[in-house]
Each structure stands twice: as C-alpha cells, then as structure tokens.
XYZ file of C-alpha atoms in Angstrom:
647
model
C 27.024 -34.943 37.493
C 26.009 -33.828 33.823
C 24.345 -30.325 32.768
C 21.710 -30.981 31.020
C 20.177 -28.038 28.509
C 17.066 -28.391 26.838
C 16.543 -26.063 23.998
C 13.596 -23.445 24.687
C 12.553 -24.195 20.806
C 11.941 -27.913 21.413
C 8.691 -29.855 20.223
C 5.713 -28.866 18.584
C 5.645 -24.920 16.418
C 2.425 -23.251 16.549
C 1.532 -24.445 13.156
C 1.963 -28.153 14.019
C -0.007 -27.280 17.682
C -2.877 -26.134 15.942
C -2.660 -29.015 13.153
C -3.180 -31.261 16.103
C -5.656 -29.660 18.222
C -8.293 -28.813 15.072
C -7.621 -33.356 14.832
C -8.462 -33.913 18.162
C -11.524 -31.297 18.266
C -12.807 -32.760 14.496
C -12.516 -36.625 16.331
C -14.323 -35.484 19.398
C -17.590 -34.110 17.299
C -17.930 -36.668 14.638
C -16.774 -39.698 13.597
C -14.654 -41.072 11.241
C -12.625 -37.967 10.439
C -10.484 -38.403 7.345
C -7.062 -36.722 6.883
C -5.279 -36.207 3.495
C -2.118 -37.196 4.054
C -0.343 -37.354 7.336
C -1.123 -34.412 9.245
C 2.248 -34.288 10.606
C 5.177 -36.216 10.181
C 5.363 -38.028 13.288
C 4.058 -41.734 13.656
C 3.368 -41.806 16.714
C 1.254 -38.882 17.018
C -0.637 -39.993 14.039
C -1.450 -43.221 15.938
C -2.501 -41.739 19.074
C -4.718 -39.336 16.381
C -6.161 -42.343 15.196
C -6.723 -43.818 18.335
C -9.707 -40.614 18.691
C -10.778 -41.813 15.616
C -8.804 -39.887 13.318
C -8.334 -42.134 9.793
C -5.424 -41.078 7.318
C -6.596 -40.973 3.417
C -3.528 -41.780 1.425
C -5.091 -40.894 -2.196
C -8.616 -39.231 -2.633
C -10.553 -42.482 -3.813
C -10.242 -43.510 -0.064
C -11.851 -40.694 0.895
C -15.767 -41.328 1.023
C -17.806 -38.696 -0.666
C -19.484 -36.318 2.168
C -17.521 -37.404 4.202
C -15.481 -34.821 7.152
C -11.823 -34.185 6.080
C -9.238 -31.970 7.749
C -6.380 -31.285 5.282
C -2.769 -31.678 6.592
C -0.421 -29.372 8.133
C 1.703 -29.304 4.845
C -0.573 -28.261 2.656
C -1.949 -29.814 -0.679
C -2.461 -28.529 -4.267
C -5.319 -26.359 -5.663
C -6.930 -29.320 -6.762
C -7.158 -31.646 -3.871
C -9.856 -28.703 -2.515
C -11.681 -28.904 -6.402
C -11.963 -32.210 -6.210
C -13.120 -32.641 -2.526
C -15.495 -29.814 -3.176
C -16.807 -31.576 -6.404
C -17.182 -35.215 -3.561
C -19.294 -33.210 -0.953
C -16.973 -33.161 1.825
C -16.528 -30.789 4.328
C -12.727 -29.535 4.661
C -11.244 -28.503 7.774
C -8.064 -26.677 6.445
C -5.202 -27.181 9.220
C -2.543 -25.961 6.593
C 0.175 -24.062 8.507
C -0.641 -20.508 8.320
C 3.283 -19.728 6.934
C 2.781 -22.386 3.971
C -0.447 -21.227 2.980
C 1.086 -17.835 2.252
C 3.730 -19.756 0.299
C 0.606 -20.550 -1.827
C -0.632 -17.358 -2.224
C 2.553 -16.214 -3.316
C 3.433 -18.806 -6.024
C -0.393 -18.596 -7.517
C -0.323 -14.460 -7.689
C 3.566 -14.544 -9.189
C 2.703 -17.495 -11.674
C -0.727 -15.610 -12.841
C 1.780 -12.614 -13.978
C 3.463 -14.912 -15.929
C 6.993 -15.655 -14.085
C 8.423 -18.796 -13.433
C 8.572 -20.314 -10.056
C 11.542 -21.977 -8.378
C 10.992 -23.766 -4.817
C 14.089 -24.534 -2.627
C 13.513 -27.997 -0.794
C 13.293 -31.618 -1.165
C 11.313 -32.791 -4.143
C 8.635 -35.137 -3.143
C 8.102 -33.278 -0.078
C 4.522 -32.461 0.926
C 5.237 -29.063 1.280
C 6.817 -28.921 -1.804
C 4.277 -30.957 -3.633
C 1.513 -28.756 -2.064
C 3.613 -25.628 -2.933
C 4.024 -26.874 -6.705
C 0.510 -27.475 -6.881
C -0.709 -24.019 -6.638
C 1.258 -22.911 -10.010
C 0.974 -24.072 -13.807
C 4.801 -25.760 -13.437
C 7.544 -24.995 -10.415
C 11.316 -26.356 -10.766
C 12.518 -27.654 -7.403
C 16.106 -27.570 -6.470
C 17.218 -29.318 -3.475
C 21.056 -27.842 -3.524
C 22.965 -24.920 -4.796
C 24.975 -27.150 -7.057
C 21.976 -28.024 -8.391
C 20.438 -24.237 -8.847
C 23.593 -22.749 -10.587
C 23.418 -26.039 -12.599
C 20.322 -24.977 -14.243
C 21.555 -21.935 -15.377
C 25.037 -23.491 -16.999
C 22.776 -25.780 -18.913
C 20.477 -23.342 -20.117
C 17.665 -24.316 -18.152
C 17.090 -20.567 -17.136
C 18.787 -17.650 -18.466
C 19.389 -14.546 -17.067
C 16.745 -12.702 -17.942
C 14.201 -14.815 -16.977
C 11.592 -13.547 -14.427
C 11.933 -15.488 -11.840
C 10.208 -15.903 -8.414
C 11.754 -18.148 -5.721
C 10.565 -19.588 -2.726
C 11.741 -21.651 0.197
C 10.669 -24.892 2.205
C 9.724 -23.905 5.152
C 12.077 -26.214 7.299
C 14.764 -25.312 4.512
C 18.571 -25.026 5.789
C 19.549 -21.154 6.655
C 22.685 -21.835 5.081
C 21.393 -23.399 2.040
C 18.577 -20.704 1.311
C 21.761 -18.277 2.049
C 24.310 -19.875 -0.558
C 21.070 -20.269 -3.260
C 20.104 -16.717 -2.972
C 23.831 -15.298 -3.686
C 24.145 -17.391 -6.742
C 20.436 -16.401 -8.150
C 21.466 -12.808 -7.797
C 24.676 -13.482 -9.272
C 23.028 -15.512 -12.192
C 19.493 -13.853 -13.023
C 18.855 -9.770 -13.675
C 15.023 -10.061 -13.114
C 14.471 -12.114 -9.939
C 12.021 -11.569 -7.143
C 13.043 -13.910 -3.935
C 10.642 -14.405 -0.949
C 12.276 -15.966 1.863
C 9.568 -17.800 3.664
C 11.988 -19.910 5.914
C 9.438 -20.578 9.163
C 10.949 -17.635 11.640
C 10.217 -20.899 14.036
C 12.360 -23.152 11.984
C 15.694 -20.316 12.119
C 14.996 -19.991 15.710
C 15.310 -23.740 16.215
C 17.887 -24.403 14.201
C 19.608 -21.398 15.604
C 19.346 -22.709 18.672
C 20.687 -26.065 17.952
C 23.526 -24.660 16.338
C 24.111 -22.770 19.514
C 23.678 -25.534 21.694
C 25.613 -28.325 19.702
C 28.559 -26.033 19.553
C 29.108 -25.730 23.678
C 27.863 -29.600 24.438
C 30.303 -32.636 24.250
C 26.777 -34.411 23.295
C 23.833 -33.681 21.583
C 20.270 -35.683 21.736
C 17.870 -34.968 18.684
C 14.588 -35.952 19.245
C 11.842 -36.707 16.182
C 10.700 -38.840 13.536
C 13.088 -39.881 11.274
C 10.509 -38.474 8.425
C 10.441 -35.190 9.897
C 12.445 -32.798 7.866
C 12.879 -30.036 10.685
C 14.545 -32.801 12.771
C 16.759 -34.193 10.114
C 17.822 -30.383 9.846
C 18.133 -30.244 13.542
C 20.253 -33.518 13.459
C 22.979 -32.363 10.327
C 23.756 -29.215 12.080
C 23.973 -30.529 15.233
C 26.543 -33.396 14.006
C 28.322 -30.676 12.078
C 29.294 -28.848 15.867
C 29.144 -31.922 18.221
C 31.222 -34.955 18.557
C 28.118 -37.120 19.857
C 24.718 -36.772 18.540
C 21.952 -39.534 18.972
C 18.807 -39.100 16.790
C 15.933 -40.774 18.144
C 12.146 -40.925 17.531
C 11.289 -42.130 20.861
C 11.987 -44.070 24.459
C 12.567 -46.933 23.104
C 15.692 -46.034 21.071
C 16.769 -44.072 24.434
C 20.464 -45.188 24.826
C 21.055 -43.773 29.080
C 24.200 -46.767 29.185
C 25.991 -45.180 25.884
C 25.170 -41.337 27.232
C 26.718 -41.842 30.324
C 29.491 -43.935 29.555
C 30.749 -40.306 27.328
C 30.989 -38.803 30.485
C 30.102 -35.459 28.954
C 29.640 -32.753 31.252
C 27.411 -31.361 29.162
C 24.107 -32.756 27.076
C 22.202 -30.440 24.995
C 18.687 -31.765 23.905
C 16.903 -30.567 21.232
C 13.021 -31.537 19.294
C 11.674 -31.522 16.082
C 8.508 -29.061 15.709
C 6.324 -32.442 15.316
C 7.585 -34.070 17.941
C 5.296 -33.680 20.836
C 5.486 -32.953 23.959
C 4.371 -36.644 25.481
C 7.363 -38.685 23.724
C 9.728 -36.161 24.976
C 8.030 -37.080 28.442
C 9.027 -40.157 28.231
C 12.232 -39.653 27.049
C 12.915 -36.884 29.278
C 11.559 -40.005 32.577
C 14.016 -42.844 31.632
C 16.915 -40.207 32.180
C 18.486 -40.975 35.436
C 18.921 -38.225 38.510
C 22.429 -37.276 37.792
C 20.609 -35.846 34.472
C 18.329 -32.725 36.137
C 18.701 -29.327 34.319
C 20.288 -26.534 36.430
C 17.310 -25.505 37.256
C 16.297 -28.263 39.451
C 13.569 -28.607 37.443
C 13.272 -31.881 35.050
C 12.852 -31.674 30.964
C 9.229 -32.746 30.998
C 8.249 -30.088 33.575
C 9.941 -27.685 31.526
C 8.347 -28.489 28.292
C 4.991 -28.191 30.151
C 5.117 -25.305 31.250
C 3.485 -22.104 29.514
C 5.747 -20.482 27.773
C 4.745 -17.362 29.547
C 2.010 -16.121 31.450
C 0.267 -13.305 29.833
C -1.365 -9.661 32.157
C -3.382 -7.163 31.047
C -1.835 -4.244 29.288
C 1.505 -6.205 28.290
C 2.569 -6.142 24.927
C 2.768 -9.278 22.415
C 3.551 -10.633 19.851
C 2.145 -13.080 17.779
C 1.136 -15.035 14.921
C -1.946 -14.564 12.891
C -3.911 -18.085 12.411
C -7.312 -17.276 11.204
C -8.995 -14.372 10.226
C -12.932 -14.551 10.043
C -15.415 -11.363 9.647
C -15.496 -10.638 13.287
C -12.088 -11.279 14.851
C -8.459 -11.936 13.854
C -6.924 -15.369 15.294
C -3.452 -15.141 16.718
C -0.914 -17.479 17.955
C 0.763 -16.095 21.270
C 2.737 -19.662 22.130
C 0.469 -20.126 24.845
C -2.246 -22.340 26.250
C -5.112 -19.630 25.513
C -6.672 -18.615 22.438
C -5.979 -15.131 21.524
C -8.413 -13.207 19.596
C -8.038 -9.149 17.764
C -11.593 -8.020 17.151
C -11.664 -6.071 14.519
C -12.484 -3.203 15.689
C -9.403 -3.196 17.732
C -6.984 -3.416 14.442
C -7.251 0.297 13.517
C -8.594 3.432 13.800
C -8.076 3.957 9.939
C -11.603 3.996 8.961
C -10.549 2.985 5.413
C -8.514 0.066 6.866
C -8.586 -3.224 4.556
C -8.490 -6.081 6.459
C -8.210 -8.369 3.267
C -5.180 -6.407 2.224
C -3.324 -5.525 5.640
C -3.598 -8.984 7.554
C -3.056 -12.781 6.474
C -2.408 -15.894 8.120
C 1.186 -16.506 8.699
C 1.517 -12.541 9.578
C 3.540 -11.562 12.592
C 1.509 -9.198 14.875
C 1.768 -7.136 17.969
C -0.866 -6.115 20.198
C -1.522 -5.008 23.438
C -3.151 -7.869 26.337
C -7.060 -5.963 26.526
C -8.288 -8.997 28.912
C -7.393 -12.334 29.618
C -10.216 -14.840 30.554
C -8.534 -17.842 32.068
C -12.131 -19.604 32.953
C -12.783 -19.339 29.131
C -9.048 -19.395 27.688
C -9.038 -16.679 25.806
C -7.378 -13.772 25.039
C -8.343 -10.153 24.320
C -6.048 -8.518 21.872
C -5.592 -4.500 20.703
C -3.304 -3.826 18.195
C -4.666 -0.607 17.419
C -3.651 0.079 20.676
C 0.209 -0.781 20.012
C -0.184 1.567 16.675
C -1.368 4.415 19.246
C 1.568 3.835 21.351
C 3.464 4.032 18.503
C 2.036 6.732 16.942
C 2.455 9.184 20.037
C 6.558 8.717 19.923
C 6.221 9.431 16.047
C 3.859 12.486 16.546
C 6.355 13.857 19.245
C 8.746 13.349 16.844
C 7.484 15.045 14.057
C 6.972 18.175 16.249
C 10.377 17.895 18.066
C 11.920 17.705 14.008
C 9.402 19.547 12.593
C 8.573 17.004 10.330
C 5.064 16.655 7.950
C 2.653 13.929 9.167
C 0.029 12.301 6.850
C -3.212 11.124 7.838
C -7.042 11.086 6.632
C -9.579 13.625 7.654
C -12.051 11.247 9.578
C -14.589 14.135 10.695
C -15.969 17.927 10.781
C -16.870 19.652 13.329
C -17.991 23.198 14.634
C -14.268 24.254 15.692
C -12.180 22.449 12.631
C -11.951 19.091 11.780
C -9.973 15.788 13.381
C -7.362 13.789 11.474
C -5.991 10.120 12.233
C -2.573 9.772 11.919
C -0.392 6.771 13.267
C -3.700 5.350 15.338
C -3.581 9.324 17.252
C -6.418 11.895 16.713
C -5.321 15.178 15.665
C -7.554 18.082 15.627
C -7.291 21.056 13.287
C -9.094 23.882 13.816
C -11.047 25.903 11.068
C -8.053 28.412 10.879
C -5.706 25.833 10.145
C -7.159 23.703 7.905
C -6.417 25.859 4.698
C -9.983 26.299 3.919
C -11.627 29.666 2.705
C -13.442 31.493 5.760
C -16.765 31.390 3.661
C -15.884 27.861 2.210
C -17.007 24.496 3.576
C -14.910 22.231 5.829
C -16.598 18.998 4.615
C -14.669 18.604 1.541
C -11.899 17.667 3.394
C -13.449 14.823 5.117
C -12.188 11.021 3.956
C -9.391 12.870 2.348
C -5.584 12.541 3.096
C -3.981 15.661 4.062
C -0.361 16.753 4.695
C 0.304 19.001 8.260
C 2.053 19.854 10.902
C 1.917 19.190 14.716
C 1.921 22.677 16.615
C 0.733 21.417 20.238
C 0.846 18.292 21.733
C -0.600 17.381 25.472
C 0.138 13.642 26.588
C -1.907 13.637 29.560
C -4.943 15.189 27.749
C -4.377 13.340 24.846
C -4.849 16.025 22.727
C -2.396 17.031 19.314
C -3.441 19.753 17.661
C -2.088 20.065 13.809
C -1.913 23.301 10.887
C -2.291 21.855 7.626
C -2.162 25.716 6.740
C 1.338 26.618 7.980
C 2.548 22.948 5.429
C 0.487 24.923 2.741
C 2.217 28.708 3.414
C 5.686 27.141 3.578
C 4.724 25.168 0.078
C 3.870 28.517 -1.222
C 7.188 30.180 -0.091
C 9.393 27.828 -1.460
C 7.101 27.783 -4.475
C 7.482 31.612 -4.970
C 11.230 31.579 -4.256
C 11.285 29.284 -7.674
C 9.220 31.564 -9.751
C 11.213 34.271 -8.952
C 14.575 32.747 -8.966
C 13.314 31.789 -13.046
C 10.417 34.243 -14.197
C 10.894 36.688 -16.946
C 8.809 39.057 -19.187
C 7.231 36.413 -21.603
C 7.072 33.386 -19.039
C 3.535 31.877 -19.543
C 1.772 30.272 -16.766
C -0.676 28.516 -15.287
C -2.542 29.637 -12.734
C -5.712 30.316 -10.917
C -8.329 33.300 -10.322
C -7.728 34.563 -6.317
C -9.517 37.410 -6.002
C -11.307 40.179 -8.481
C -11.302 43.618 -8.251
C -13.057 46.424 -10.114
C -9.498 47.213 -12.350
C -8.407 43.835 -12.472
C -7.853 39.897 -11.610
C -5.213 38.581 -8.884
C -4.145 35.100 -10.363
C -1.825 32.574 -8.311
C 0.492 31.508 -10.825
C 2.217 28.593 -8.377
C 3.179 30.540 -5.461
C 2.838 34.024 -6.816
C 0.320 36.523 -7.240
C 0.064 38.409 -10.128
C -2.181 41.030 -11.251
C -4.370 40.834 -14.587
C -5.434 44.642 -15.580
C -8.661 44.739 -17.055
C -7.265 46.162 -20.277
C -5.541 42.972 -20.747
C -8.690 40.615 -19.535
C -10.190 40.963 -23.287
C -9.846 42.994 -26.399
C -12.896 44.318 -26.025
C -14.473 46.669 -23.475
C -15.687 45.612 -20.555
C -17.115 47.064 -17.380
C -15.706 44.058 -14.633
C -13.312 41.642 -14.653
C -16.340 38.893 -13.740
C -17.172 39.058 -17.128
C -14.389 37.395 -18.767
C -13.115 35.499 -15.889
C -14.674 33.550 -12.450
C -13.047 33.179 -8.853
C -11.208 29.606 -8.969
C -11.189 29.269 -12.953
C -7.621 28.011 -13.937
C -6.197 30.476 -16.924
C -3.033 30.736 -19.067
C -1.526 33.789 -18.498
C 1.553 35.578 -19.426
C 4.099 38.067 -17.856
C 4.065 41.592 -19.284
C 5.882 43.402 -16.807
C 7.957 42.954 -13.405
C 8.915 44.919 -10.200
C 11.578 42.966 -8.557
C 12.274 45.689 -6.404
C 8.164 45.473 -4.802
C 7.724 41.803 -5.677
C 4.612 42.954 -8.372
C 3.877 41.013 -11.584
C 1.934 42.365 -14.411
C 0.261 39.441 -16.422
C -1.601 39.315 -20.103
C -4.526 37.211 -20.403
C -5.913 38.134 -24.005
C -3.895 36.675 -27.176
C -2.258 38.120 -30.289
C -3.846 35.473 -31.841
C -7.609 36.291 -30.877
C -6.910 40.236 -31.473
C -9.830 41.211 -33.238
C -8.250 43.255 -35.989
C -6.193 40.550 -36.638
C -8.627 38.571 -37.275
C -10.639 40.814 -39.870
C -7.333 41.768 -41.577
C -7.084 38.063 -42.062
C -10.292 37.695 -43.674
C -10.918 41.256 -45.462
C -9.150 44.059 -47.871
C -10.709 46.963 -49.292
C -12.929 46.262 -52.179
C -14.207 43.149 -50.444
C -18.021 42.675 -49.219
C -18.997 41.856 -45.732
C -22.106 40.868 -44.190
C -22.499 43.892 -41.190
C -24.624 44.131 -38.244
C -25.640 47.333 -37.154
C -25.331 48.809 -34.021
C -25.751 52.040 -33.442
C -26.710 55.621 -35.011
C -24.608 59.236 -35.205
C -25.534 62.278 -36.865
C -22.801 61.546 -39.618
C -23.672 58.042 -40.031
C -24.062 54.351 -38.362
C -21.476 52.233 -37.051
C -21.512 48.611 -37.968
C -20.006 45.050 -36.435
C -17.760 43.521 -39.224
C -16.360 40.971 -36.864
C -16.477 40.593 -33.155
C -14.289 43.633 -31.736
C -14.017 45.150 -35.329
C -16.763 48.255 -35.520
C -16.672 49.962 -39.022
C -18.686 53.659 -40.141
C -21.146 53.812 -43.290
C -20.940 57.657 -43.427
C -24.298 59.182 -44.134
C -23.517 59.827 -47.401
C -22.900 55.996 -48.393
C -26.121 54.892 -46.559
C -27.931 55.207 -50.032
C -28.576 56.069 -53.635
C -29.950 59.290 -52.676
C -29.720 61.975 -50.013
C -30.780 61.389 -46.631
C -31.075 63.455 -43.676
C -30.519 60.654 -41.283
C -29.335 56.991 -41.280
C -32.791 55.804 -39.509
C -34.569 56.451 -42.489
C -33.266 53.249 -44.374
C -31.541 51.108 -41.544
C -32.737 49.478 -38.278
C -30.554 48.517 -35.267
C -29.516 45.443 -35.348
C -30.436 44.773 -39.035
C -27.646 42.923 -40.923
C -26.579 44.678 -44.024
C -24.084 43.606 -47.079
C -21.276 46.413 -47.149
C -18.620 47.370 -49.613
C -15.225 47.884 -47.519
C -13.585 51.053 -49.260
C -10.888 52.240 -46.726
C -8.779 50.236 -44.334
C -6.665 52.566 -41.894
C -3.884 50.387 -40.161
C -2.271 53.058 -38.124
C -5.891 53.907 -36.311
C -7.397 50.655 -36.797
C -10.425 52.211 -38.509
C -12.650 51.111 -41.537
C -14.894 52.596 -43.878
C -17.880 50.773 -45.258
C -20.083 51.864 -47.732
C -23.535 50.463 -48.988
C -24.107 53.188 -51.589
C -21.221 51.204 -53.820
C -22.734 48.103 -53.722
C -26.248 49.756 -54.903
C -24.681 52.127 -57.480
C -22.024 49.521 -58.992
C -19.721 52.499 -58.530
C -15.920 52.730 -56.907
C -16.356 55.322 -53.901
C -12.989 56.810 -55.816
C -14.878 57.492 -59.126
C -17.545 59.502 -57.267
C-alpha cells in the first residue's frame, strides 16, 4: 500500500479565497459583473465564476460604462482605476492585500525619485500591475539577467535603487538577486515582498519532494505559484506529474512506480473542488495515514478557533470602524478599533495596512453569524506586562504618554499597561500643576508592580534625580574657575540666586547679580529664567560653586570711560542734593559730583537754588579718578568759558 502526504499548504491562499468569494457575492447581488482580467489564474474556476454570472473584460472598451467591476486578484495599474472612475463604474477591488502593498511601495519610492527594479516574469499581471504604479520599472526575470544590467551600464553603482519581488517569485532566485545587488549597487533599498504563503508552500514542497519517490502538482498550467511548485519539486523527485485537473489524472502510470510514497501538493489558485475530484479517482490503496482521504482533509477548517486563544492573522481590509483580518478559517474575523490600542494617539493610517501580519487575542466567536471578535490591544497588554516586569527586574527606563491627571498623580500607558504615578513622583513642583504633563511622553521607572491587581506604579522623579547625578558627576569631573554656563533660576534668596547649571547648583551673590545696587535678587532675575553665568570661585572640598552673572563688558565705568575724558561735555541728570553739592547720572551706574562751588557763576548757599531733581543739565567733566572710580563735573566752566585749572 502507498503513503500518501498531502501538503498542509495546498489550494487556495487567503488572497486568492477572498478574490473568489467577493466574485461569487458581486454575481449573487447584481448581474452581469465584469472582471478585469482573470481574477485568478485558473480556468476552471473562472468558468464556474462565470457560470454565476461573472463575465471577464479582457481590455477596458469591453467594459460597459456604469457598469459593476471587481478588479483581479493581481492587481492592475494606477490607471485602469482613472479610467474606470472617468466610465462610471463601480470597482470592487479584490487585489491581494500583499500586492497592493507592493504598490504602495513602488509609487512612494518612485515619487522620491529612485528607480524601481521588480524581480519576476515580464508580462505577468502582477508585474504589469506592479509596473503600473511607477513612472518606468526594469523587470528582471533571472540573476544573469540583473548583474547583466550593471556590466552593460544599464545601472551603476550609485544609483538609488529600490527593488521588489513577485509575489510567487523563487526563494532561491530572490536570494541569489539580492547578493549580487548588494555586491553591485552602494545605495539600494530592497523590500522582499515574497507572499510568506508562497515560502511556506514552496517550502513545503521542497520538503515533501525530497522524502517521496513521486510527486503530484496540482494547478493550472498558467499559474505561476504552481509552475514554481512543479520546478522545485522535479529538482528533488524522480517522478512528478503536473496536472490541472481529473482528467489528466494518470492512477495506471502512479501505481505502476510502485512508490511507497506520493507527496501531493496545490497551487494557491487551485481550488479546493478540482482537488476533490482528483483526490476521488485515487483508488483505496491511496488513503493518507490518517485514515482520512485528501478531500476530507482539504475541507476541513484549518483550525477551530475559542475564546481567549491567541492568533494570528492577516489584515484584509481596514474601514473606519473595524480592521479585517484573515485567520485561514471559515469565519470572518474582525479588530474594532477600539480594540487596536490603548495609545490614545494611535494612527491607524500609519500603524496598519492590508497585507500586515497581526496578532490578537479570540474576544468572541459567533458561529450563527461567522464572525470573529478580535483584540489585539489585548496581545500588546500581555506583552506589555512581561516587558514592564522586566524593566523593574533590570531596572530598565520605560517610555510611555501621560494619558490623564488625577487627584493622587497622574496615569501613563506604556506597552498597552496603565501605570500610575503619583504627585510625588512625577517631577513636578509641589505648588506647580500636574496637567502639563498630560499627552506628553515621559521617561520613568517601575517601583511596584501587582499582577493580580493590575496595578504598576512608576517614578519619573527617581529617572530625573539619577539624570541629575550623573549630570553633576560631569560638571565636576570638567568645571573650572572661568567655565561659563547655562543654566536656570531654582530658587531666590534675600543675598542671592541658586541657578542649576546642568546638574549643579550654584550660587549667584547679589553683588554679582548687577553692577548696580539693588535691594533683591527678583529684580534682576525671575524663578525659571534661563541665564549665562560664569564660575568665580569653587569649594571642591563642600561641593559649593560661586557664579558671576554681570559682564565686564556691561560694567558701567567701562562704558563711560569708553565714551568720555576730561574736558569733554555730557548731558547729566540730576539726582540728588548734599550740602557740598549735587550728584549727577552721566551714564547708567556712573554718578558724578558738581561741587557747590561749580553749580554757578556766582556764590550760592545751596545747590537747590539753581537746579531741580531730575532736571538734565550739560556738564563740563574736569577730573576723572580711575583708582576710586570717581568724577568731577562742573557747570560753572561751561558758563564762564574758563578751565577749572585757571581758576
């Protein structure tokens, strides 16, 4: 008796499957239903298609305008949905979520201006759709052929290149391809978009073919996934027999081999009714070990699916309210999207497309309905609680956005888990508000963690204090009298201004706040202004740091030796009045005396009798003291005409 396998792979992907069904649905609520192109490459299933009423369009003219159209599992080009859209018709897009990503890719690479090479067999539909979503593509069928185009000149090295592959394309081929564009090109981006489907398969095959003294490849003879299926089978198997149905079914030849072993294998578009048939004109002695025959297998679910069980899947459709995915069952499987994150700044747009692998948790199954209920939300939680007990076991930092305040602290999301920081850990000022740190990412660390209660608490404060430490390790490790800084106002006091200068507290005195007198630090500086600062003095020893705010540069008597020498006239403000004179502003900071006896052209018992406070003045500038940083003015000379030294 022979032992039959039948490869778990064989007959129709997921992408195929739902080609078909979205035919048979479109045929069932209106009639004619126009496809453009054939929707898969298997005759026979596109007869028994058209049998529903299901008509295949081989150009656009044959295509009525308005008319219903479901667009083939291959793909087309951008401009087959321009020009049906400019007809009227309504498109039904059954494109196979793994190619359609192919097209995304190809259009967003080609719009930043690289070329675009596609691995597979020219005057492919896929291939032809794939071309048709970029300005120009080159198409290379072989290695030979791809390091060909570089010895000729075709591409050099430093073009920028993008490549993509068929999605039925050969492993081994994609494999060989990829070494020599690396080899070849300096600026190349590669994609592999080989169907994880199509590796399985022909994984499988290669598996099978390799431990059977006879292989049987069933498909249409169009169908590049079988003719894949077919060469790598005949590369490992003495006897292989390709057929596309029944008919060519060849029991008499099989069984005269007198193999022990048959391994059967099916194209993705080969469906599951011809392999029926197949799998009934095989006589008894050919029953799988199982007991169980190859139609019966091929019928069954792949799996059955319970509450609470983790899957995985493929996403098919996303829509406003839910996110499609295939699970390889029966059922429809749907993600609400609610259920994707807890991330309130999630992107669906950007996280999830079709073609996506996904894993979720099972919410609900409804078998009367037959659908599925997915979380995956729920599989990030799951997730996240092993990588928040790791981050405390390691005492690692976790990131993760500040979703809310409340009266105790405030709650963070990180990895799909809700971590709650209280008000003493946040980092926050005891006076400050909590509420700036809402929508905001924030760095901390996990301090308690209870799985049962499902509550982690975190400290972004104790990430902050150990930031500070190492950063005040640095500054002292490098700081020196002269360093400048900068840093920012802590605290004030009534001698001074404590300024954080990246770690490190130093001390402002208010001698060195401004050149001239003031009462409080407050006004020259503000809590929370950021300053440039300088140091003027260290204690190792006590870990102190004496810092200058005020600059050489704006030093007052700088400034008015700059401008003025004696003999020169200045425009004076007066400010106040002694018994020997008044005191006038030359600059701001510089304060100069007009002795009584140089208030006038005559005697005067007291400088209010000709000036005012406040009253601006012309002034002759006849001494300049630079050890005591003291001028004398006189207004006498400039009335007279007289030097003060000829008096």
């Amino acid at each position: 008796m022979s032992r039959v396998q039948v490869a778990k792979t064989a007959g129709f992907c997921f992408g195929v499957r739902r080609a078909v069904d979205m035919a048979e649905q479109l045929a069932r609520q209106q009639q004619p239903v126009y496809c453009y192109g054939e929707i898969i490459h298997n005759t026979h299933e596109i007869r028994r298609l058209e049998g529903l009423g299901m008509r295949t369009a081989h150009t656009l003219d044959e295509i009525p305008d308005g008319a219903p159209v479901l667009i083939r599992a291959h793909g087309v080009p951008r401009t087959v949905y321009e020009t049906l859209a400019q007809k009227g018709c309504t498109v039904s897009d059954a494109t196979c979520p793994f190619v359609s990503k192919i097209h995304r890719i190809v259009a967003k690479e080609y719009a930043q201006g690289r070329k675009i090479i596609i691995l597979g067999s020219p005057g492919h539909p896929e291939v032809v759709g794939i071309a048709g979503w970029c300005g120009h593509a080159a198409v290379f069928q072989s290695p030979d052929q791809l390091d060909a185009a570089f010895s000729q000149g075709i591409f050099t090295a430093d073009d920028p290149l993008s490549v993509v592959g068929q999605t039925t394309l050969n492993r081994a081929v994609w494999d060989i391809s990829v070494k020599i564009l690396k080899k070849r090109c300096t600026n190349c981006k590669i994609f592999d978009t080989i169907c994880n489907a199509t590796d399985e398969r022909q994984a499988e095959a290669r598996l099978l073919a390799g431990k059977s003294g006879c292989m049987i490849v069933i498909g249409d003879k169009q169908s590049s996934n079988t003719k894949r299926l077919y060469e790598i089978s005949k590369t490992l198997c003495p006897y292989v027999f390709y057929i596309e149905d029944a008919t060519e079914w060849k029991a008499d030849e099989i069984t005269r081999l007198g193999s022990p072993t048959i391994g059967i294998t099916a194209g993705a578009s080969t469906p599951a009714w011809i392999i029926k048939e197949v799998s009934d004109m095989m006589s008894e002695e050919m029953k799988v070990e199982t007991g169980e025959d190859f139609a019966a297998m091929l019928e069954e679910s792949l799996k059955s699916i319970k509450n609470g069980e983790k899957v995985t899947g493929t996403v098919i459709a996303i829509s406003p309210k839910d996110v499609q995915v295939d699970l390889g069952t029966k059922q429809t499987a749907y993600i609400p999207i609610e259920e994707l994150s807890d991330d309130p700044s999630y992107n669906v747009e950007e996280n999830i497309h079709p073609g996506d692998e996904i894993e979720a948790v099972v919410v609900r199954v409804n078998d009367g309905e037959g659908l599925i209920s997915l979380s995956k939300k729920r599989v990030d939680q799951l997730k996240g609680w092993e990588m928040i007990e790791a981050a405390k076991e390691e005492h690692t930092i976790v990131e993760g956005i500040i979703t809310e305040e409340n009266r105790g602290g405030v709650v963070a999301s990180a990895f799909g888990v809700r971590v709650f920081i209280p008000a003493s850990q946040t980092g926050v000022p005891k006076d400050d508000s909590m509420s700036k740190l809402v929508k905001t990412k924030q760095s901390f660390y996990i301090t308690e963690i209870n799985r049962q209660r499902k509550r982690v608490v975190g400290s972004i404060r104790a990430v902050l204090q150990e930031a500070r430490k190492a950063a005040a390790e640095k500054i002292w490790e490098t700081i020196e009298v002269g360093n400048e800084y900068e840093g920012t106002v802590k605290s004030l006091t009534s001698y001074g201004a404590f300024v954080d200068i990246g770690g490190v507290d130093g001390m402002i005195h208010i001698s060195e706040l401004s050149w001239g007198r003031i009462k409080h630090p407050s006004e020259v500086v503000s809590i929370g202004d950021q300053v440039k600062v300088y140091v003027i003095g260290l204690d190792r020893e006590n870990r102190k740091i004496s810092l200058g705010y005020k600059r050489e540069e704006d030093n007052p008597w700088n400034i008015f030796t700059s401008q003025y020498s004696v003999g020169d006239t200045a425009k004076v403000k007066i400010l106040k009045f002694m018994p020997f004179g008044a005191f006038a502003e030359i600059v701001p900071g510089v304060d100069g005396l007009i002795h009584i006896s140089q208030i006038a052209d005559h005697r005067i018992a007291k400088a209010d009798e000709t000036l005012s406070i406040g009253e601006e003045v012309d002034a002759k500038i006849i001494d300049i003291n630079e050890e005591k940083k003291k001028v004398s003015l006189s207004i006498r000379a400039l009335l007279t005409g007289e030097d003060e030294d000829e008096e």
